mmCIF file of C-alpha atoms and ligand atoms in Angstrom:
data_model
loop_
_atom_site.group_PDB
_atom_site.id
_atom_site.type_symbol
_atom_site.label_atom_id
_atom_site.label_comp_id
_atom_site.label_asym_id
_atom_site.label_seq_id
_atom_site.Cartn_x
_atom_site.Cartn_y
_atom_site.Cartn_z
ATOM 1 C CA MET A 86 -133.960 -62.176 189.618
ATOM 2 C CA ILE A 87 -135.884 -59.203 188.669
ATOM 3 C CA LEU A 88 -134.566 -55.671 190.024
ATOM 4 C CA LYS A 89 -137.695 -54.017 191.462
ATOM 5 C CA GLN A 90 -138.009 -51.042 193.717
ATOM 6 C CA ARG A 91 -141.313 -52.292 195.063
ATOM 7 C CA LEU A 92 -143.047 -55.300 193.912
ATOM 8 C CA PRO A 93 -146.469 -54.543 192.644
ATOM 9 C CA LYS A 94 -149.205 -56.426 194.831
ATOM 10 C CA LYS A 95 -151.643 -56.473 191.550
ATOM 11 C CA LYS A 96 -151.624 -59.349 189.025
ATOM 12 C CA SER A 97 -149.776 -58.885 185.768
ATOM 13 C CA ASN A 98 -152.607 -57.866 183.692
ATOM 14 C CA ASP A 99 -154.079 -55.513 186.353
ATOM 15 C CA PHE A 100 -153.326 -51.909 185.887
ATOM 16 C CA HIS A 101 -150.032 -50.917 187.567
ATOM 17 C CA ASP A 102 -149.577 -48.158 190.106
ATOM 18 C CA SER A 103 -147.387 -45.473 188.032
ATOM 19 C CA SER A 104 -145.531 -44.320 191.302
ATOM 20 C CA VAL A 105 -143.929 -47.914 191.616
ATOM 21 C CA LEU A 106 -140.936 -47.696 189.148
ATOM 22 C CA LEU A 107 -139.814 -51.300 188.039
ATOM 23 C CA LYS A 108 -136.603 -52.171 186.289
ATOM 24 C CA SER A 109 -135.613 -55.603 184.559
ATOM 25 C CA LYS A 110 -132.658 -56.733 182.531
ATOM 26 C CA ALA A 111 -131.882 -59.441 180.216
ATOM 27 C CA SER A 112 -129.185 -60.861 177.824
ATOM 28 C CA ALA A 113 -129.271 -63.204 174.963
ATOM 29 C CA PRO A 114 -126.462 -64.657 172.683
ATOM 30 C CA ALA A 115 -125.898 -64.472 168.846
ATOM 31 C CA LYS A 116 -126.016 -67.595 166.913
ATOM 32 C CA VAL A 117 -124.749 -69.449 163.894
ATOM 33 C CA ILE A 118 -126.707 -71.866 161.782
ATOM 34 C CA LEU A 119 -124.297 -74.845 161.184
ATOM 35 C CA PHE A 120 -126.370 -76.530 158.763
ATOM 36 C CA GLY A 121 -129.895 -76.106 156.983
ATOM 37 C CA GLU A 122 -130.573 -72.273 156.864
ATOM 38 C CA HIS A 123 -133.296 -71.595 154.331
ATOM 39 C CA PHE A 124 -134.418 -75.237 154.122
ATOM 40 C CA VAL A 125 -135.462 -75.086 157.589
ATOM 41 C CA VAL A 126 -138.088 -72.404 156.545
ATOM 42 C CA TYR A 127 -139.770 -75.513 154.414
ATOM 43 C CA GLY A 128 -139.670 -77.835 157.326
ATOM 44 C CA VAL A 129 -136.092 -79.342 156.912
ATOM 45 C CA LYS A 130 -134.225 -79.832 160.220
ATOM 46 C CA ALA A 131 -131.411 -77.274 160.995
ATOM 47 C CA ILE A 132 -128.630 -77.547 163.481
ATOM 48 C CA LEU A 133 -127.662 -74.291 165.154
ATOM 49 C CA CYS A 134 -125.470 -73.120 167.948
ATOM 50 C CA ALA A 135 -125.540 -70.061 170.068
ATOM 51 C CA ILE A 136 -122.257 -68.207 170.295
ATOM 52 C CA ASP A 137 -120.364 -65.968 172.765
ATOM 53 C CA LYS A 138 -121.471 -62.511 171.719
ATOM 54 C CA ARG A 139 -124.405 -60.982 173.451
ATOM 55 C CA VAL A 140 -127.041 -58.265 173.327
ATOM 56 C CA THR A 141 -128.305 -56.777 176.840
ATOM 57 C CA VAL A 142 -131.545 -55.069 177.259
ATOM 58 C CA THR A 143 -132.646 -53.017 180.168
ATOM 59 C CA ALA A 144 -136.257 -52.018 180.606
ATOM 60 C CA GLU A 145 -137.775 -49.558 183.145
ATOM 61 C CA THR A 146 -141.176 -48.286 183.686
ATOM 62 C CA ILE A 147 -141.519 -44.541 183.474
ATOM 63 C CA GLN A 148 -144.459 -42.286 184.539
ATOM 64 C CA GLU A 149 -144.782 -40.602 181.185
ATOM 65 C CA ARG A 150 -147.071 -42.572 178.814
ATOM 66 C CA LYS A 151 -144.299 -43.179 176.415
ATOM 67 C CA ILE A 152 -142.133 -45.816 174.751
ATOM 68 C CA LEU A 153 -138.461 -44.636 174.644
ATOM 69 C CA ILE A 154 -135.831 -46.852 172.968
ATOM 70 C CA LYS A 155 -132.286 -46.138 173.016
ATOM 71 C CA SER A 156 -129.522 -48.097 171.187
ATOM 72 C CA ASP A 157 -126.276 -47.912 169.216
ATOM 73 C CA ILE A 158 -128.372 -47.846 165.976
ATOM 74 C CA GLY A 159 -130.645 -44.952 166.932
ATOM 75 C CA ASN A 160 -133.378 -44.059 169.217
ATOM 76 C CA LEU A 161 -137.241 -44.390 168.921
ATOM 77 C CA GLU A 162 -139.665 -42.343 170.972
ATOM 78 C CA LEU A 163 -143.307 -42.972 170.476
ATOM 79 C CA GLU A 164 -146.769 -42.796 172.381
ATOM 80 C CA SER A 165 -147.982 -46.274 173.175
ATOM 81 C CA GLY A 166 -150.981 -47.632 171.195
ATOM 82 C CA GLY A 167 -149.467 -46.626 167.808
ATOM 83 C CA LYS A 168 -149.940 -48.600 164.583
ATOM 84 C CA ILE A 169 -147.209 -51.105 164.208
ATOM 85 C CA SER A 170 -147.382 -51.100 160.425
ATOM 86 C CA GLU A 171 -146.413 -47.335 160.517
ATOM 87 C CA ILE A 172 -143.301 -47.763 162.353
ATOM 88 C CA ASN A 173 -140.401 -48.205 159.843
ATOM 89 C CA SER A 174 -137.576 -48.843 162.119
ATOM 90 C CA PRO A 175 -135.332 -51.787 163.086
ATOM 91 C CA LEU A 176 -136.363 -51.136 166.573
ATOM 92 C CA GLU A 177 -139.988 -52.026 165.792
ATOM 93 C CA PRO A 178 -139.976 -55.313 167.706
ATOM 94 C CA PHE A 179 -138.971 -53.578 170.868
ATOM 95 C CA TYR A 180 -141.910 -51.219 170.362
ATOM 96 C CA TYR A 181 -144.276 -54.114 169.570
ATOM 97 C CA LEU A 182 -143.260 -55.843 172.854
ATOM 98 C CA ALA A 183 -143.532 -52.698 175.097
ATOM 99 C CA ASP A 184 -146.833 -51.746 173.526
ATOM 100 C CA LYS A 185 -148.210 -55.297 174.106
ATOM 101 C CA ILE A 186 -147.106 -55.717 177.614
ATOM 102 C CA LEU A 187 -148.402 -52.224 178.763
ATOM 103 C CA LYS A 188 -151.982 -52.889 177.409
ATOM 104 C CA ASN A 189 -152.852 -49.179 177.703
ATOM 105 C CA GLN A 190 -151.575 -48.767 181.182
ATOM 106 C CA ASN A 191 -151.071 -45.321 182.459
ATOM 107 C CA ILE A 192 -147.246 -45.378 182.300
ATOM 108 C CA GLY A 193 -144.465 -45.998 179.889
ATOM 109 C CA ILE A 194 -141.442 -47.989 179.412
ATOM 110 C CA GLN A 195 -137.848 -46.918 178.613
ATOM 111 C CA ILE A 196 -135.575 -49.607 176.913
ATOM 112 C CA ASN A 197 -131.864 -49.543 176.578
ATOM 113 C CA VAL A 198 -130.017 -51.927 174.058
ATOM 114 C CA GLU A 199 -126.352 -52.716 174.286
ATOM 115 C CA SER A 200 -125.043 -55.027 171.863
ATOM 116 C CA ASP A 201 -121.600 -56.588 170.719
ATOM 117 C CA ILE A 202 -123.248 -58.568 167.993
ATOM 118 C CA PRO A 203 -122.541 -57.419 164.491
ATOM 119 C CA LEU A 204 -125.655 -56.143 162.762
ATOM 120 C CA GLY A 205 -127.705 -57.672 159.741
ATOM 121 C CA VAL A 206 -124.717 -60.154 159.016
ATOM 122 C CA GLY A 207 -126.489 -63.501 159.754
ATOM 123 C CA LEU A 208 -125.330 -63.752 163.461
ATOM 124 C CA GLY A 209 -128.952 -63.406 164.820
ATOM 125 C CA SER A 210 -128.437 -59.858 166.131
ATOM 126 C CA SER A 211 -132.238 -59.146 165.504
ATOM 127 C CA SER A 212 -133.365 -62.558 167.078
ATOM 128 C CA ALA A 213 -131.042 -61.942 170.237
ATOM 129 C CA CYS A 214 -132.669 -58.502 170.625
ATOM 130 C CA CYS A 215 -136.142 -60.087 170.366
ATOM 131 C CA VAL A 216 -135.456 -62.625 173.118
ATOM 132 C CA ALA A 217 -133.644 -60.251 175.362
ATOM 133 C CA GLY A 218 -136.196 -57.576 174.871
ATOM 134 C CA ALA A 219 -139.100 -60.040 175.358
ATOM 135 C CA ALA A 220 -137.511 -61.052 178.555
ATOM 136 C CA ALA A 221 -136.628 -57.740 179.965
ATOM 137 C CA ILE A 222 -139.817 -56.253 179.035
ATOM 138 C CA SER A 223 -142.212 -59.028 180.079
ATOM 139 C CA ARG A 224 -140.464 -59.565 183.374
ATOM 140 C CA LEU A 225 -141.215 -56.072 184.391
ATOM 141 C CA PHE A 226 -144.427 -57.101 185.504
ATOM 142 C CA LYS A 227 -144.414 -61.051 185.771
ATOM 143 C CA GLU A 228 -141.816 -63.666 186.203
ATOM 144 C CA THR A 229 -142.329 -65.098 182.587
ATOM 145 C CA SER A 230 -141.068 -68.734 181.530
ATOM 146 C CA LYS A 231 -138.410 -69.218 178.850
ATOM 147 C CA GLU A 232 -141.323 -70.775 176.763
ATOM 148 C CA GLU A 233 -143.492 -67.606 177.187
ATOM 149 C CA ILE A 234 -140.491 -65.593 176.348
ATOM 150 C CA LEU A 235 -139.600 -67.374 173.155
ATOM 151 C CA GLU A 236 -143.339 -67.050 172.058
ATOM 152 C CA LEU A 237 -143.282 -63.301 172.551
ATOM 153 C CA ALA A 238 -139.853 -63.020 170.980
ATOM 154 C CA ILE A 239 -141.070 -64.878 167.688
ATOM 155 C CA GLU A 240 -144.154 -62.638 167.630
ATOM 156 C CA ALA A 241 -141.912 -59.557 167.918
ATOM 157 C CA GLU A 242 -139.516 -60.787 165.159
ATOM 158 C CA LYS A 243 -142.490 -61.381 162.864
ATOM 159 C CA THR A 244 -143.036 -57.631 162.677
ATOM 160 C CA ILE A 245 -139.809 -57.371 160.746
ATOM 161 C CA PHE A 246 -139.647 -60.787 159.172
ATOM 162 C CA GLU A 247 -143.181 -62.548 158.841
ATOM 163 C CA ASN A 248 -141.906 -65.808 157.512
ATOM 164 C CA THR A 249 -139.311 -66.512 160.312
ATOM 165 C CA SER A 250 -138.767 -70.275 160.800
ATOM 166 C CA GLY A 251 -138.266 -69.350 164.764
ATOM 167 C CA ALA A 252 -134.905 -71.345 164.528
ATOM 168 C CA ASP A 253 -132.981 -68.210 165.406
ATOM 169 C CA CYS A 254 -134.974 -67.068 168.323
ATOM 170 C CA THR A 255 -135.051 -70.627 169.748
ATOM 171 C CA VAL A 256 -131.330 -70.907 170.021
ATOM 172 C CA CYS A 257 -130.850 -67.571 171.244
ATOM 173 C CA THR A 258 -133.178 -68.521 173.985
ATOM 174 C CA TYR A 259 -131.759 -71.880 175.014
ATOM 175 C CA GLY A 260 -128.280 -71.698 174.060
ATOM 176 C CA GLY A 261 -125.956 -74.656 173.190
ATOM 177 C CA ILE A 262 -126.031 -76.690 170.027
ATOM 178 C CA MET A 263 -129.359 -77.978 168.916
ATOM 179 C CA GLU A 264 -131.363 -79.446 166.085
ATOM 180 C CA TYR A 265 -134.566 -77.672 165.236
ATOM 181 C CA ASP A 266 -137.540 -77.998 163.034
ATOM 182 C CA GLY A 267 -140.729 -75.996 162.766
ATOM 183 C CA ILE A 268 -142.836 -78.810 163.623
ATOM 184 C CA ASN A 269 -141.132 -80.602 166.334
ATOM 185 C CA GLY A 270 -139.306 -77.614 167.777
ATOM 186 C CA PHE A 271 -135.825 -77.869 169.114
ATOM 187 C CA LYS A 272 -133.799 -80.784 170.641
ATOM 188 C CA LYS A 273 -130.511 -79.914 172.449
ATOM 189 C CA ILE A 274 -127.318 -81.801 171.511
ATOM 190 C CA GLU A 275 -125.833 -82.826 174.709
ATOM 191 C CA SER A 276 -122.393 -83.847 173.460
ATOM 192 C CA GLU A 277 -119.813 -80.963 173.455
ATOM 193 C CA PRO A 278 -117.860 -81.421 170.226
ATOM 194 C CA ASN A 279 -114.505 -79.369 170.470
ATOM 195 C CA PHE A 280 -114.466 -77.703 166.951
ATOM 196 C CA HIS A 281 -113.704 -74.050 166.686
ATOM 197 C CA LEU A 282 -115.364 -71.607 164.417
ATOM 198 C CA VAL A 283 -113.580 -68.819 162.499
ATOM 199 C CA ILE A 284 -116.245 -66.299 161.366
ATOM 200 C CA ALA A 285 -115.367 -63.936 158.620
ATOM 201 C CA ASN A 286 -117.665 -61.026 157.849
ATOM 202 C CA SER A 287 -118.213 -59.764 154.274
ATOM 203 C CA ASN A 288 -119.534 -56.506 155.930
ATOM 204 C CA ILE A 289 -122.144 -56.596 153.275
ATOM 205 C CA GLU A 290 -125.505 -56.143 155.154
ATOM 206 C CA HIS A 291 -128.374 -58.072 154.063
ATOM 207 C CA SER A 292 -132.166 -58.164 154.737
ATOM 208 C CA THR A 293 -133.090 -61.783 155.692
ATOM 209 C CA LYS A 294 -136.507 -60.952 154.523
ATOM 210 C CA SER A 295 -135.695 -60.439 150.896
ATOM 211 C CA VAL A 296 -133.077 -63.166 150.877
ATOM 212 C CA VAL A 297 -135.719 -65.505 152.072
ATOM 213 C CA GLU A 298 -138.100 -64.117 149.351
ATOM 214 C CA GLY A 299 -135.552 -64.665 146.647
ATOM 215 C CA VAL A 300 -135.239 -68.462 147.628
ATOM 216 C CA LYS A 301 -139.043 -68.695 147.687
ATOM 217 C CA GLN A 302 -139.118 -67.480 144.024
ATOM 218 C CA PHE A 303 -136.322 -70.094 143.205
ATOM 219 C CA LYS A 304 -138.572 -72.790 144.780
ATOM 220 C CA GLU A 305 -141.570 -71.479 142.727
ATOM 221 C CA ARG A 306 -139.652 -71.613 139.504
ATOM 222 C CA ASP A 307 -138.593 -75.080 139.917
ATOM 223 C CA GLU A 308 -140.493 -77.096 142.639
ATOM 224 C CA ASN A 309 -138.885 -80.634 141.817
ATOM 225 C CA ASN A 310 -135.331 -79.222 141.911
ATOM 226 C CA PHE A 311 -136.145 -77.578 145.336
ATOM 227 C CA SER A 312 -137.620 -80.573 146.824
ATOM 228 C CA SER A 313 -134.862 -82.731 145.787
ATOM 229 C CA LEU A 314 -132.547 -80.352 147.384
ATOM 230 C CA CYS A 315 -134.532 -80.566 150.731
ATOM 231 C CA GLU A 316 -134.103 -84.282 150.543
ATOM 232 C CA LYS A 317 -130.444 -83.994 150.224
ATOM 233 C CA GLU A 318 -130.154 -81.383 152.838
ATOM 234 C CA SER A 319 -132.278 -83.758 155.269
ATOM 235 C CA LYS A 320 -129.790 -86.306 154.649
ATOM 236 C CA LEU A 321 -126.871 -84.167 155.032
ATOM 237 C CA ILE A 322 -128.323 -83.077 158.440
ATOM 238 C CA LYS A 323 -128.732 -86.744 159.742
ATOM 239 C CA GLU A 324 -124.861 -87.330 158.760
ATOM 240 C CA ALA A 325 -123.989 -84.062 160.376
ATOM 241 C CA LEU A 326 -125.661 -84.971 163.580
ATOM 242 C CA LYS A 327 -123.874 -88.260 163.770
ATOM 243 C CA PHE A 328 -120.418 -86.498 163.261
ATOM 244 C CA LEU A 329 -121.326 -83.976 166.007
ATOM 245 C CA LYS A 330 -121.897 -86.721 168.378
ATOM 246 C CA GLU A 331 -118.639 -88.480 167.252
ATOM 247 C CA ASN A 332 -116.800 -85.108 167.349
ATOM 248 C CA ASN A 333 -115.611 -85.918 163.994
ATOM 249 C CA ILE A 334 -114.293 -82.517 163.011
ATOM 250 C CA SER A 335 -113.021 -83.346 159.585
ATOM 251 C CA GLU A 336 -116.136 -84.835 158.432
ATOM 252 C CA LEU A 337 -118.132 -82.057 159.681
ATOM 253 C CA GLY A 338 -116.035 -79.629 157.528
ATOM 254 C CA ASN A 339 -116.908 -81.825 154.411
ATOM 255 C CA LYS A 340 -120.582 -81.484 155.335
ATOM 256 C CA ALA A 341 -120.283 -77.789 155.503
ATOM 257 C CA SER A 342 -118.629 -77.483 152.087
ATOM 258 C CA GLU A 343 -121.463 -79.913 150.811
ATOM 259 C CA ASN A 344 -124.016 -77.733 152.270
ATOM 260 C CA GLN A 345 -122.436 -74.567 150.865
ATOM 261 C CA GLU A 346 -123.123 -76.174 147.258
ATOM 262 C CA TYR A 347 -126.629 -76.378 148.012
ATOM 263 C CA LEU A 348 -126.852 -72.726 149.160
ATOM 264 C CA GLU A 349 -124.807 -71.788 146.042
ATOM 265 C CA THR A 350 -127.699 -73.639 144.121
ATOM 266 C CA ILE A 351 -130.455 -71.713 145.743
ATOM 267 C CA GLY A 352 -128.711 -68.377 144.771
ATOM 268 C CA ILE A 353 -127.697 -66.859 148.235
ATOM 269 C CA SER A 354 -124.116 -66.642 147.592
ATOM 270 C CA ASN A 355 -122.097 -64.126 145.469
ATOM 271 C CA ASP A 356 -118.635 -63.490 144.328
ATOM 272 C CA GLN A 357 -117.390 -62.013 147.634
ATOM 273 C CA LEU A 358 -118.749 -64.795 149.610
ATOM 274 C CA ARG A 359 -117.107 -67.447 147.034
ATOM 275 C CA LYS A 360 -113.854 -65.698 147.427
ATOM 276 C CA MET A 361 -114.131 -65.780 151.275
ATOM 277 C CA ILE A 362 -115.137 -69.587 151.171
ATOM 278 C CA GLN A 363 -112.093 -70.315 149.112
ATOM 279 C CA ILE A 364 -109.932 -68.460 151.882
ATOM 280 C CA GLY A 365 -111.659 -70.372 154.508
ATOM 281 C CA ASN A 366 -111.272 -73.862 152.855
ATOM 282 C CA ASN A 367 -107.412 -73.366 152.595
ATOM 283 C CA ARG A 368 -106.646 -73.633 156.257
ATOM 284 C CA SER A 369 -109.748 -75.365 157.633
ATOM 285 C CA PHE A 370 -111.781 -78.460 157.339
ATOM 286 C CA GLY A 371 -114.712 -76.701 155.349
ATOM 287 C CA SER A 372 -116.714 -73.460 155.208
ATOM 288 C CA LYS A 373 -119.906 -72.228 154.281
ATOM 289 C CA ILE A 374 -122.312 -69.346 154.585
ATOM 290 C CA THR A 375 -124.158 -68.924 157.833
ATOM 291 C CA GLY A 376 -127.728 -67.303 158.081
ATOM 292 C CA ALA A 377 -129.475 -65.754 155.143
ATOM 293 C CA GLY A 378 -126.559 -65.253 152.844
ATOM 294 C CA GLY A 379 -126.544 -62.525 149.921
ATOM 295 C CA GLY A 380 -123.846 -60.984 152.360
ATOM 296 C CA GLY A 381 -123.133 -61.490 155.994
ATOM 297 C CA CYS A 382 -120.680 -64.139 157.309
ATOM 298 C CA ILE A 383 -119.242 -67.326 156.488
ATOM 299 C CA PHE A 384 -117.580 -69.666 159.045
ATOM 300 C CA ALA A 385 -114.756 -72.176 158.769
ATOM 301 C CA ILE A 386 -114.525 -75.116 160.828
ATOM 302 C CA THR A 387 -111.175 -75.733 162.629
ATOM 303 C CA GLU A 388 -109.385 -77.397 165.449
ATOM 304 C CA GLU A 389 -107.725 -75.496 168.298
ATOM 305 C CA SER A 390 -104.462 -76.122 166.422
ATOM 306 C CA ASN A 391 -105.357 -74.435 163.265
ATOM 307 C CA VAL A 392 -107.634 -71.457 164.425
ATOM 308 C CA THR A 393 -104.776 -68.912 164.259
ATOM 309 C CA GLU A 394 -103.590 -69.928 160.735
ATOM 310 C CA ALA A 395 -107.272 -69.869 159.401
ATOM 311 C CA MET A 396 -107.723 -66.232 161.000
ATOM 312 C CA ASN A 397 -104.507 -65.063 159.590
ATOM 313 C CA ASN A 398 -105.489 -66.391 156.188
ATOM 314 C CA PHE A 399 -108.597 -64.070 156.380
ATOM 315 C CA LYS A 400 -106.653 -60.987 157.973
ATOM 316 C CA ASN A 401 -104.045 -61.016 155.213
ATOM 317 C CA GLU A 402 -106.833 -60.447 152.873
ATOM 318 C CA ASN A 403 -108.293 -57.647 154.979
ATOM 319 C CA TYR A 404 -111.407 -59.494 156.089
ATOM 320 C CA ASP A 405 -112.980 -58.943 159.567
ATOM 321 C CA CYS A 406 -112.763 -62.298 161.385
ATOM 322 C CA PHE A 407 -113.025 -63.583 164.834
ATOM 323 C CA SER A 408 -113.285 -67.008 166.388
ATOM 324 C CA VAL A 409 -116.303 -67.970 168.596
ATOM 325 C CA LYS A 410 -117.003 -70.280 171.534
ATOM 326 C CA ILE A 411 -120.283 -72.055 171.869
ATOM 327 C CA ASP A 412 -122.708 -70.147 174.498
ATOM 328 C CA PHE A 413 -124.168 -72.727 176.597
ATOM 329 C CA LYS A 414 -126.169 -70.516 178.783
ATOM 330 C CA GLY A 415 -128.764 -68.837 176.238
ATOM 331 C CA LEU A 416 -131.146 -66.363 177.662
ATOM 332 C CA ASP A 417 -129.897 -64.816 180.956
ATOM 333 C CA THR A 418 -132.367 -62.588 183.208
ATOM 334 C CA PHE A 419 -131.081 -60.415 185.958
HETATM 335 C C1 MEV B 191 -131.802 -66.856 159.134
HETATM 336 O O1 MEV B 191 -130.731 -66.613 160.051
HETATM 337 C C2 MEV B 191 -132.052 -68.066 158.752
HETATM 338 C C3 MEV B 191 -133.048 -68.445 157.788
HETATM 339 O O2 MEV B 191 -133.232 -69.809 157.561
HETATM 340 C C4 MEV B 191 -134.645 -67.905 157.891
HETATM 341 C C5 MEV B 191 -135.090 -68.504 159.052
HETATM 342 O O3 MEV B 191 -134.948 -69.671 159.540
HETATM 343 O O4 MEV B 191 -136.205 -67.936 159.703
HETATM 344 C C6 MEV B 191 -132.625 -67.890 156.410
#
C-alpha cells in the first residue's frame, strides 16, 4: 500500500500537480552470497540468500524542484536534471532514481534512508538501498511491480558499479534462498535448510568495483586457469544445491571451505580474512568470504547447537560478529 494524501488522477508519466504531496516507503533486506561470488560475473551460477538486516527508504514529493537525500552516511541536496557522472557520492543511485522518475516535473523529492546493514562489507547494503530506493521512489507515482523495481534497482546500482551481475539486487528484491545466473535469472530454492550463519566482519571496507576489476586482471593474465576455476565452481554449485535440498549442513560446510580455496586463488583474500577463516573453521562446518572480498565479511556455517560457540570464538579475538536468519520476505512496500 502506498501512503498518499491524495491520489493523482493523471497517468504516471503525465506532469504531477505539485500541490498534491505524495509519500511512499519501502524496505529491502541485506544478503549473503553462499557460493559463487565473482564467478557469477562471468556467467557461473551463484547461490545467495537474503538475511534479516534491512534498509528502509521513505520518499516524499516536495514543492521545491530539488532532490534531497538524508542518510546516516551524509546528506545530498541537488537540483534535478544534473549530470550523474559529476556526482561523486555513495548516494548517487538515489539521485539517479529520483531524477529519472521526476522526468523534469515541476516538483522535487525528499528521500530518507535508515539502515541497519553494515556498509561496504559485502552484505549488500548498496543493493538493498537500490532496491528499497527504486521501490519507494517509483511507487510515489505508480504501483510498480517487483520486476520493474528490480530493473530500476540494477540500473541505479550501475551508476556506482557498472559490471554488476545483478545477483545482489535480485536476492534483495525476492528474498529467501536462490540460485542465480546472468542469463536465466533466478530460481528460488524452496527447501528451508536449518543451518545458521555466523557472520564476522573484518571492518575493512572494500570497493566491490575495484575488487571485481582485480579479478578481471587475474582472468586476463591466465584465461585457461580462470576457465578451469569457473568449471570447478560450477561443479561445486551443483553439489551445494543438492546438499541444500538434503539439508546436509556438514557437506555444505565442506563446500564453503572448497569455495574459499577458489576465492584465495583469484586473489580476493588477505591475511586478516585468512585468520578469520581459521577461527571460523574451528567451531563450524566450514567458512568462506562472502561478497566481493578484499575486506568485508566471512561467514561460518553452523547448526543451532554450535552457533554460540562459533560466535564466542570470534568475540574472544575481538571480531565483530553476529548470527543471521534467512529473510524470506524480500522487498516490502508500505
Ligand atoms: C558482490 O556482492 C558480488 C560480486 O560477485 C559482484 C557481482 O556479482 O556483481 C563480487
